[in-house]
Amino acid sequence: MNTTSFHSDPPPLPPSRIQRKLVVEVVEARNILPKDGQGSSSAYVVVDFDAQKKRTSTKFRDLNPIWNEMLDFAVSDPKNMDYDELDVEVYNDKRFGNGGGRKNHFLGRVKIYGSQFSRRGEEGLVYFPLEKKSVFSWIRGEIGLKIYYYDEITDEGGRQQHPPPQEANEHQQQQHQQQQQQFPPPPQQMQNLPPEKPNVVVVEEGRVYESAQGHEDMCRSYPETHQQPPVVIVEESPQQQVMQRPNDNHLPRPPSPPPPPSHQSAGGVHYYPPEVRKMQVGRPPGGDRIRVTKRANGDYSPRVINSKIGGGETTVEKKTHHPYNLVEPMQYLFVRIVKARGLAFNESAYVKVRTSNHFVRSKPAVNRPGESVDSPDWNQVFALGHNRSDSAVTGSTLEISAWDASSESFLGGVCFDLSEVPVRDPPDSPLAPQWYRLEGSGVDQNSGRVSGDIQLSVWIGTQVDEAFPEAWSSDAPHVAHTRSKVYNSPKLWYLRVTVLEAQDLHIAPNLPPLTAPEVRVKAQLGFQSARTRRGSMNNHSGSFHWHEDMIFVAGEPLEDCLVLMVEDRTTKEATLLGHAMIPVSSIEQRNDERFVPSKWHTLEGEGGGTYCGRISLRLCLEGGYHVLEEAAHVCSDFRPTAKQLWKPPIGILELGILGARGLLPMKAKNGGKGSTDAYCVAKYGKKWVRTRTITDSFDPRWHEQYTWQVYDPCTVLTVGVFDNWRMFSDVSDDRPDTRIGKIRIRVSTLESNKVYTNSYPLLVLLPSGLKKMGEIEVAVRFACPSLLPDVCAAYGQPLLPRMHYLRPLGVAQQDALRGAATKMVAAWLARAEPPLGPEVVRYMLDADSHAWSMRKSKANWYRIVGVLAWAVGLAKWLDNIRRWRNPVTTVLVHILYLVLVWYPDLVVPTAFLYVVMIGVWYYRFRPKIPAGMDIRLSQAETVDPDELDEEFDTIPSSRRPEVIRARYDRLRILAVRVQTILGDFAAQGERIQALVSWRDPRATKLFIAICLAITIVLYAVPAKMVAVALGFYYLRHPMFRDTMPTASLNFFRRLPSLSDRLI
């Protein structure tokens, strides 16, 4: 009889904590540069992560060194690990070179962000090309790395694990003694071993592992056929039990069984010498490390995502090259149902399509009058999500059957083996539909209930297929409002109406004496209206003159009419003197500033037909202007309206909308379950694109690619994400779509022919504050020849068309015209199918960007401070020079000043050389990815709730009177500060004018005498001597200075201003 001994429960564990480890496996390098003077290099690698620096061993004279060494690092902040940087640098060891040297030669570097790290078990060998440290470095080759991380739970007290059973413990000790007798370590290596570390428990993928011995130093070399240290699975636990907070003092853990014997020989372990292990010190003992945040916006900054699209760096070379290479291909099973013939008797036939994962049905066939019911016509396409590898393994089939809609009787069907369905890749021609015989059971065939043929085609394609936009998609079942579409904005014109003169007006005769009539002209085009000022009357002819321009926005197809009304507003009630209606399509178009002759138009009465005078107008549609429908600082197109004035494009902008991650629930469906039906809208120039709507998904994947022609690189691409509400609402209940967020990408910040695959946060400013709604992943590329003459010439051309400078528009007039253009574009796109709602268009065009906001005022103020920061820095540097804070620098400035004074021809070249050096220096800190929304620049982090409520308030205000009074008082306080600053600026200018205005006679006499003395000195003394004297006087030592203000500054401050004359 076998008995099993039970052990008592272990005592409570001491406090434990979760530590994340990062492992960098340096495998090998290829084709590195020889730097030892003998045609080779003795390379070693230094890895720096999170203020921890470690290095590998040196490989003697090898241009393709192989290390196979593992370096481990402690991650101090796992939550922000995506924003940490891993620096890998390769050096040539000078000790093995010819003649040595003062420092080790640099062989290349690699910088990797934390977002590229993989979890243990998912890592792979990746070869990174070695990069330069500076512009003048000569680097070549690549380095192969494996980078992964894992979490472990360590006991803070270093407590021993619970003892295993006695038999297993004795067996373990015997094996350990045998291994030590067979493979004794060298004495020197025994002395260099690190101190024993506490036992660790490795946490990964919901499992807990305990190491057999103390946590070994992972920074050691091993052969390629190495074995990992033996581990024993202790507990299968859910993830929420493993990821506990660091302050949890009790972590349940059963006793660990004895580890299995290790078969790894000690000869395969190589320890570092002491001088190498000195570089592996992670942090000073007894102190915590101060961590510096590398990303300014934290979780709100864009980041690079790993992707194999766009020709990026991948470990596996692509076998096929797809023209849409910015997005990943998504396979779909396309089924085109065309029509049928010879069906059994039915009233209205429809088709069912069934696979192992999908079941859809077509719309019922509509029989035309006079046609037979046995030949229905559907002409419908279905796109079903498909995985070709899974279907090949499981042997899935496709069933297509015809049914009677009234009686649900079976009319026949066809089956296909999905493993034999052809694959179609554009630009292949569409697959031709074929006739297939409808089949059924033997009983159905004999009874005649199954007969006829069906015409269809089946193929496997991707989202690039031309049938995909109009197909019924399995991930977007609401076809009417979920299809991907491309829209074009209407062609907009500026309509210039010049009112010159009006004659034969019927003025009321009963006017008071000495009262001139107040006659005005009102013009109206659609929802736009404008009124002239009061006309001047000619007493001899009785005509009225204005010579005033009014500008409207007109959109093609130019179906509206311009209505002009002449009104007499002498009394309180306006009297209509006559009106005229002019079709916009009959107005002349012009592309330049050429003269357009005026025309007389007859004025009619209210009933029509009655002659009420005539009016002289000069009308023209301006084609030389660009109609602004978006804010000027985020404009995506500057071309004029007239196509004859367009210049050829300079490149192509390609956008791949990959998907979104972590979207928040935007609506509640099915009893309160959160849901999001997201789609994406992108706008550049006149072209708008809309992706399909992915229903009920917080991580939608679109993988759609679009292109635009670029005419000006200094333009902005706008991409927005919205939640679809219209597909669930009725026509009467037109509920607007909800905004999720948007990003802007300036084309000029993109390098030519480079693919940027990044993830941007979707930020929305709500009345409750800033909120992150998720992230959007996009791939963008600006394809154009580098430094093409047309691209370089675009930077020297005017931003707006020529007419904006010949006959400029006022600021207020531009704002009014922009609002009208935005409303016209929104109305045009709302008539499309599926429609783009006005809320979507206004959000994409930044229609509310000019609204008052205290937050934006603060942001603009800090922007001005940032612009002037260089001047403040220069002033501080000069002050430090003149105060001799660094004597060596001050002496060098003296020498440089003497050289420039004695050789004044070198001043301008030296200044430009300095600018060149600054530009080259800042090349190291250039942005690597296009910037996203900056929350700190926008002052969105520290905004006051009351200021946000004021920003979202309507005009006129809808708040309580006491709230409006408090905001008005706050605005008055701010205005007082602005008023004081403006007064100070005016006072300084008035003091300069007072130098020669004799408002202070004594001050003016002193100033004139000083100027006369300076004139005599400058005539008598050479200019170089004067410049040297002034410079040395300014840079004199502090011991020769006085702490009080200078006499010249005191003299200027005593000059009078006009402030004392203000009431």
XYZ file of N, CA, C and O in Angstrom, residues 366-442:
308
model
N -36.365 41.338 -58.338
C -37.483 42.170 -58.795
C -37.732 41.835 -60.259
O -36.867 42.059 -61.117
N -38.891 41.296 -60.530
C -39.235 40.912 -61.898
C -39.878 42.087 -62.625
O -40.831 42.702 -62.139
N -39.330 42.390 -63.765
C -39.880 43.478 -64.559
C -41.171 43.036 -65.233
O -41.378 41.851 -65.488
N -42.042 44.029 -65.513
C -43.310 43.651 -66.188
C -43.037 43.014 -67.543
O -42.234 43.491 -68.326
N -43.719 41.924 -67.789
C -43.566 41.221 -69.046
C -42.494 40.168 -69.045
O -42.379 39.416 -70.012
N -41.662 40.115 -67.987
C -40.603 39.119 -67.943
C -41.086 37.891 -67.172
O -41.948 37.976 -66.296
N -40.485 36.769 -67.472
C -40.847 35.529 -66.811
C -40.250 35.489 -65.409
O -39.141 35.977 -65.172
N -41.001 34.848 -64.460
C -40.524 34.762 -63.072
C -39.451 33.697 -62.923
O -38.834 33.604 -61.858
N -39.204 32.894 -63.941
C -38.181 31.856 -63.822
C -36.787 32.359 -64.183
O -35.832 31.575 -64.189
N -36.641 33.653 -64.503
C -35.332 34.210 -64.857
C -35.077 35.471 -64.028
O -35.099 36.600 -64.547
N -34.872 35.336 -62.720
C -34.634 36.520 -61.873
C -33.235 37.107 -62.116
O -32.328 36.433 -62.592
N -33.103 38.366 -61.761
C -31.849 39.095 -61.950
C -31.490 39.768 -60.621
O -32.290 40.533 -60.072
N -30.283 39.464 -60.101
C -29.848 40.059 -58.820
C -28.689 41.047 -59.035
O -28.740 42.156 -58.565
N -27.625 40.588 -59.657
C -26.427 41.405 -59.894
C -25.922 42.013 -58.587
O -25.818 43.229 -58.420
N -25.577 41.148 -57.652
C -25.142 41.564 -56.321
C -23.828 40.858 -55.996
O -23.608 39.697 -56.374
N -22.934 41.574 -55.269
C -21.612 41.058 -54.921
C -21.508 40.985 -53.403
O -21.909 41.920 -52.694
N -20.951 39.870 -52.911
C -20.690 39.683 -51.484
C -19.182 39.549 -51.282
O -18.499 38.888 -52.070
N -18.670 40.187 -50.219
C -17.258 40.080 -49.835
C -17.208 39.528 -48.416
O -17.545 40.224 -47.456
N -16.783 38.296 -48.292
C -16.756 37.602 -47.010
C -15.318 37.439 -46.559
O -14.442 37.070 -47.348
N -15.068 37.741 -45.287
C -13.729 37.575 -44.743
C -13.242 36.154 -44.899
O -13.965 35.184 -44.613
N -11.992 35.987 -45.345
C -11.507 34.660 -45.727
C -10.056 34.504 -45.317
O -9.255 35.444 -45.410
N -9.729 33.307 -44.838
C -8.352 32.918 -44.540
C -8.042 31.693 -45.363
O -8.537 30.596 -45.086
N -7.235 31.854 -46.397
C -6.995 30.777 -47.361
C -6.277 29.602 -46.708
O -6.559 28.437 -47.022
N -5.377 29.874 -45.780
C -4.639 28.774 -45.144
C -5.563 27.918 -44.297
O -5.462 26.682 -44.292
N -6.515 28.554 -43.574
C -7.428 27.761 -42.746
C -8.368 26.935 -43.600
O -8.674 25.775 -43.282
N -8.835 27.513 -44.697
C -9.763 26.758 -45.553
C -9.079 25.582 -46.213
O -9.694 24.546 -46.460
N -7.786 25.741 -46.504
C -7.070 24.619 -47.117
C -6.899 23.468 -46.138
O -6.891 22.305 -46.523
N -6.750 23.808 -44.846
C -6.556 22.756 -43.845
C -7.871 22.077 -43.498
O -7.969 20.853 -43.426
N -8.916 22.879 -43.280
C -10.197 22.314 -42.849
C -11.048 21.810 -44.006
O -12.033 21.105 -43.765
N -10.700 22.177 -45.230
C -11.484 21.731 -46.374
C -12.869 22.339 -46.411
O -13.866 21.632 -46.609
N -12.978 23.655 -46.213
C -14.274 24.326 -46.178
C -14.882 24.363 -47.569
O -14.181 24.301 -48.584
N -16.193 24.508 -47.584
C -16.935 24.575 -48.835
C -17.802 25.815 -48.845
O -18.130 26.385 -47.798
N -18.183 26.227 -50.035
C -19.077 27.357 -50.252
C -20.367 26.817 -50.851
O -20.345 26.128 -51.873
N -21.496 27.146 -50.176
C -22.804 26.692 -50.639
C -23.611 27.898 -51.096
O -23.776 28.867 -50.344
N -24.104 27.834 -52.320
C -24.949 28.873 -52.896
C -26.252 28.212 -53.316
O -26.250 27.290 -54.138
N -27.345 28.692 -52.740
C -28.643 28.058 -52.993
C -29.676 29.120 -53.291
O -29.585 30.260 -52.812
N -30.672 28.771 -54.101
C -31.779 29.652 -54.472
C -33.028 29.206 -53.738
O -33.300 27.993 -53.613
N -33.814 30.200 -53.245
C -35.009 29.932 -52.456
C -36.126 30.853 -52.923
O -35.886 31.932 -53.459
N -37.351 30.404 -52.643
C -38.538 31.207 -52.916
C -38.849 32.025 -51.670
O -38.997 31.474 -50.566
N -38.943 33.363 -51.827
C -39.135 34.218 -50.665
C -40.505 34.052 -50.039
O -40.657 34.236 -48.821
N -41.521 33.701 -50.795
C -42.870 33.611 -50.248
C -43.096 32.303 -49.486
O -43.598 32.299 -48.369
N -42.656 31.193 -50.061
C -42.915 29.880 -49.441
C -41.688 29.259 -48.810
O -41.792 28.188 -48.210
N -40.522 29.917 -48.915
C -39.258 29.383 -48.393
C -38.995 27.972 -48.913
O -38.488 27.104 -48.193
N -39.337 27.726 -50.165
C -39.083 26.429 -50.787
C -37.734 26.451 -51.478
O -37.312 27.470 -52.036
N -37.045 25.317 -51.464
C -35.717 25.176 -52.034
C -35.818 25.063 -53.552
O -36.581 24.249 -54.080
N -35.016 25.885 -54.258
C -35.060 25.900 -55.715
C -33.804 25.319 -56.349
O -33.735 25.236 -57.575
N -32.784 24.971 -55.549
C -31.560 24.397 -56.094
C -30.341 25.070 -55.516
O -30.406 26.158 -54.931
N -29.189 24.426 -55.673
C -27.973 24.977 -55.117
C -26.730 24.482 -55.828
O -26.775 23.561 -56.650
N -25.598 25.115 -55.492
C -24.290 24.793 -56.061
C -23.278 24.810 -54.918
O -23.358 25.669 -54.020
N -22.332 23.873 -54.920
C -21.285 23.799 -53.903
C -19.916 23.974 -54.570
O -19.683 23.480 -55.683
N -19.002 24.686 -53.858
C -17.637 24.914 -54.325
C -16.671 24.534 -53.210
O -16.925 24.793 -52.023
N -15.560 23.941 -53.594
C -14.478 23.678 -52.659
C -13.596 24.927 -52.602
O -13.029 25.361 -53.620
N -13.476 25.536 -51.412
C -12.759 26.804 -51.298
C -11.282 26.670 -51.613
O -10.626 27.651 -51.963
N -10.738 25.500 -51.463
C -9.319 25.327 -51.788
C -9.055 25.403 -53.283
O -7.906 25.562 -53.703
N -10.106 25.292 -54.111
C -9.950 25.342 -55.557
C -10.447 26.657 -56.162
O -10.475 26.795 -57.384
N -10.857 27.597 -55.323
C -11.343 28.882 -55.838
C -10.152 29.683 -56.351
O -9.125 29.794 -55.669
N -10.230 30.272 -57.532
C -9.078 31.024 -58.075
C -8.830 32.312 -57.291
O -9.731 32.899 -56.696
N -7.572 32.751 -57.329
C -7.144 33.992 -56.679
C -6.921 35.034 -57.763
O -6.245 34.769 -58.759
N -7.491 36.201 -57.551
C -7.377 37.290 -58.531
C -6.649 38.461 -57.898
O -6.983 38.909 -56.807
N -5.649 38.971 -58.571
C -4.897 40.143 -58.144
C -4.984 41.186 -59.246
O -4.639 40.910 -60.394
N -5.460 42.400 -58.926
C -5.422 43.458 -59.947
C -3.983 43.693 -60.376
O -3.053 43.454 -59.595
N -3.715 44.082 -61.604
C -4.665 44.560 -62.621
C -5.248 43.472 -63.508
O -5.500 43.738 -64.689
N -5.413 42.260 -62.985
C -6.078 41.240 -63.785
C -7.496 41.676 -64.123
O -8.153 42.386 -63.348
N -7.988 41.226 -65.251
C -9.353 41.558 -65.653
C -10.344 40.869 -64.727
O -10.038 39.840 -64.110
N -11.541 41.437 -64.589
C -12.554 40.798 -63.730
C -12.869 39.392 -64.205
O -12.831 39.082 -65.401
N -13.179 38.537 -63.244
C -13.492 37.152 -63.563
C -14.856 37.065 -64.224
O -15.846 37.613 -63.705
N -14.946 36.418 -65.350
C -16.202 36.320 -66.092
C -17.159 35.367 -65.384
O -16.767 34.262 -64.991
N -18.429 35.750 -65.199
C -19.399 34.833 -64.577
C -19.742 33.676 -65.513
O -19.724 33.819 -66.745
N -20.052 32.546 -64.921
C -20.367 31.336 -65.678
C -21.696 30.774 -65.200
O -22.152 31.042 -64.086
N -22.299 29.935 -66.082
C -23.572 29.273 -65.760
C -23.269 27.962 -65.044
O -22.421 27.183 -65.484
N -23.961 27.715 -63.950
C -23.836 26.480 -63.191
C -25.219 25.851 -63.038
O -26.217 26.538 -62.811
N -25.254 24.537 -63.190
C -26.509 23.791 -63.079
C -26.922 23.686 -61.616
O -26.117 23.300 -60.762
N -28.142 24.070 -61.300
C -28.661 23.954 -59.937
C -28.966 22.495 -59.640
O -29.590 21.794 -60.455
N -28.518 22.052 -58.494
C -28.685 20.661 -58.097
C -29.402 20.593 -56.767
O -29.443 21.554 -55.996
N -29.969 19.410 -56.494
C -30.642 19.150 -55.235
C -30.628 17.672 -54.950
O -29.856 16.893 -55.548
N -31.466 17.255 -54.033
C -31.561 15.824 -53.724
C -32.252 15.088 -54.865
O -32.833 15.677 -55.767
N -32.192 13.794 -54.809
C -32.817 13.002 -55.864
C -34.311 13.188 -55.928
O -34.904 13.212 -57.002
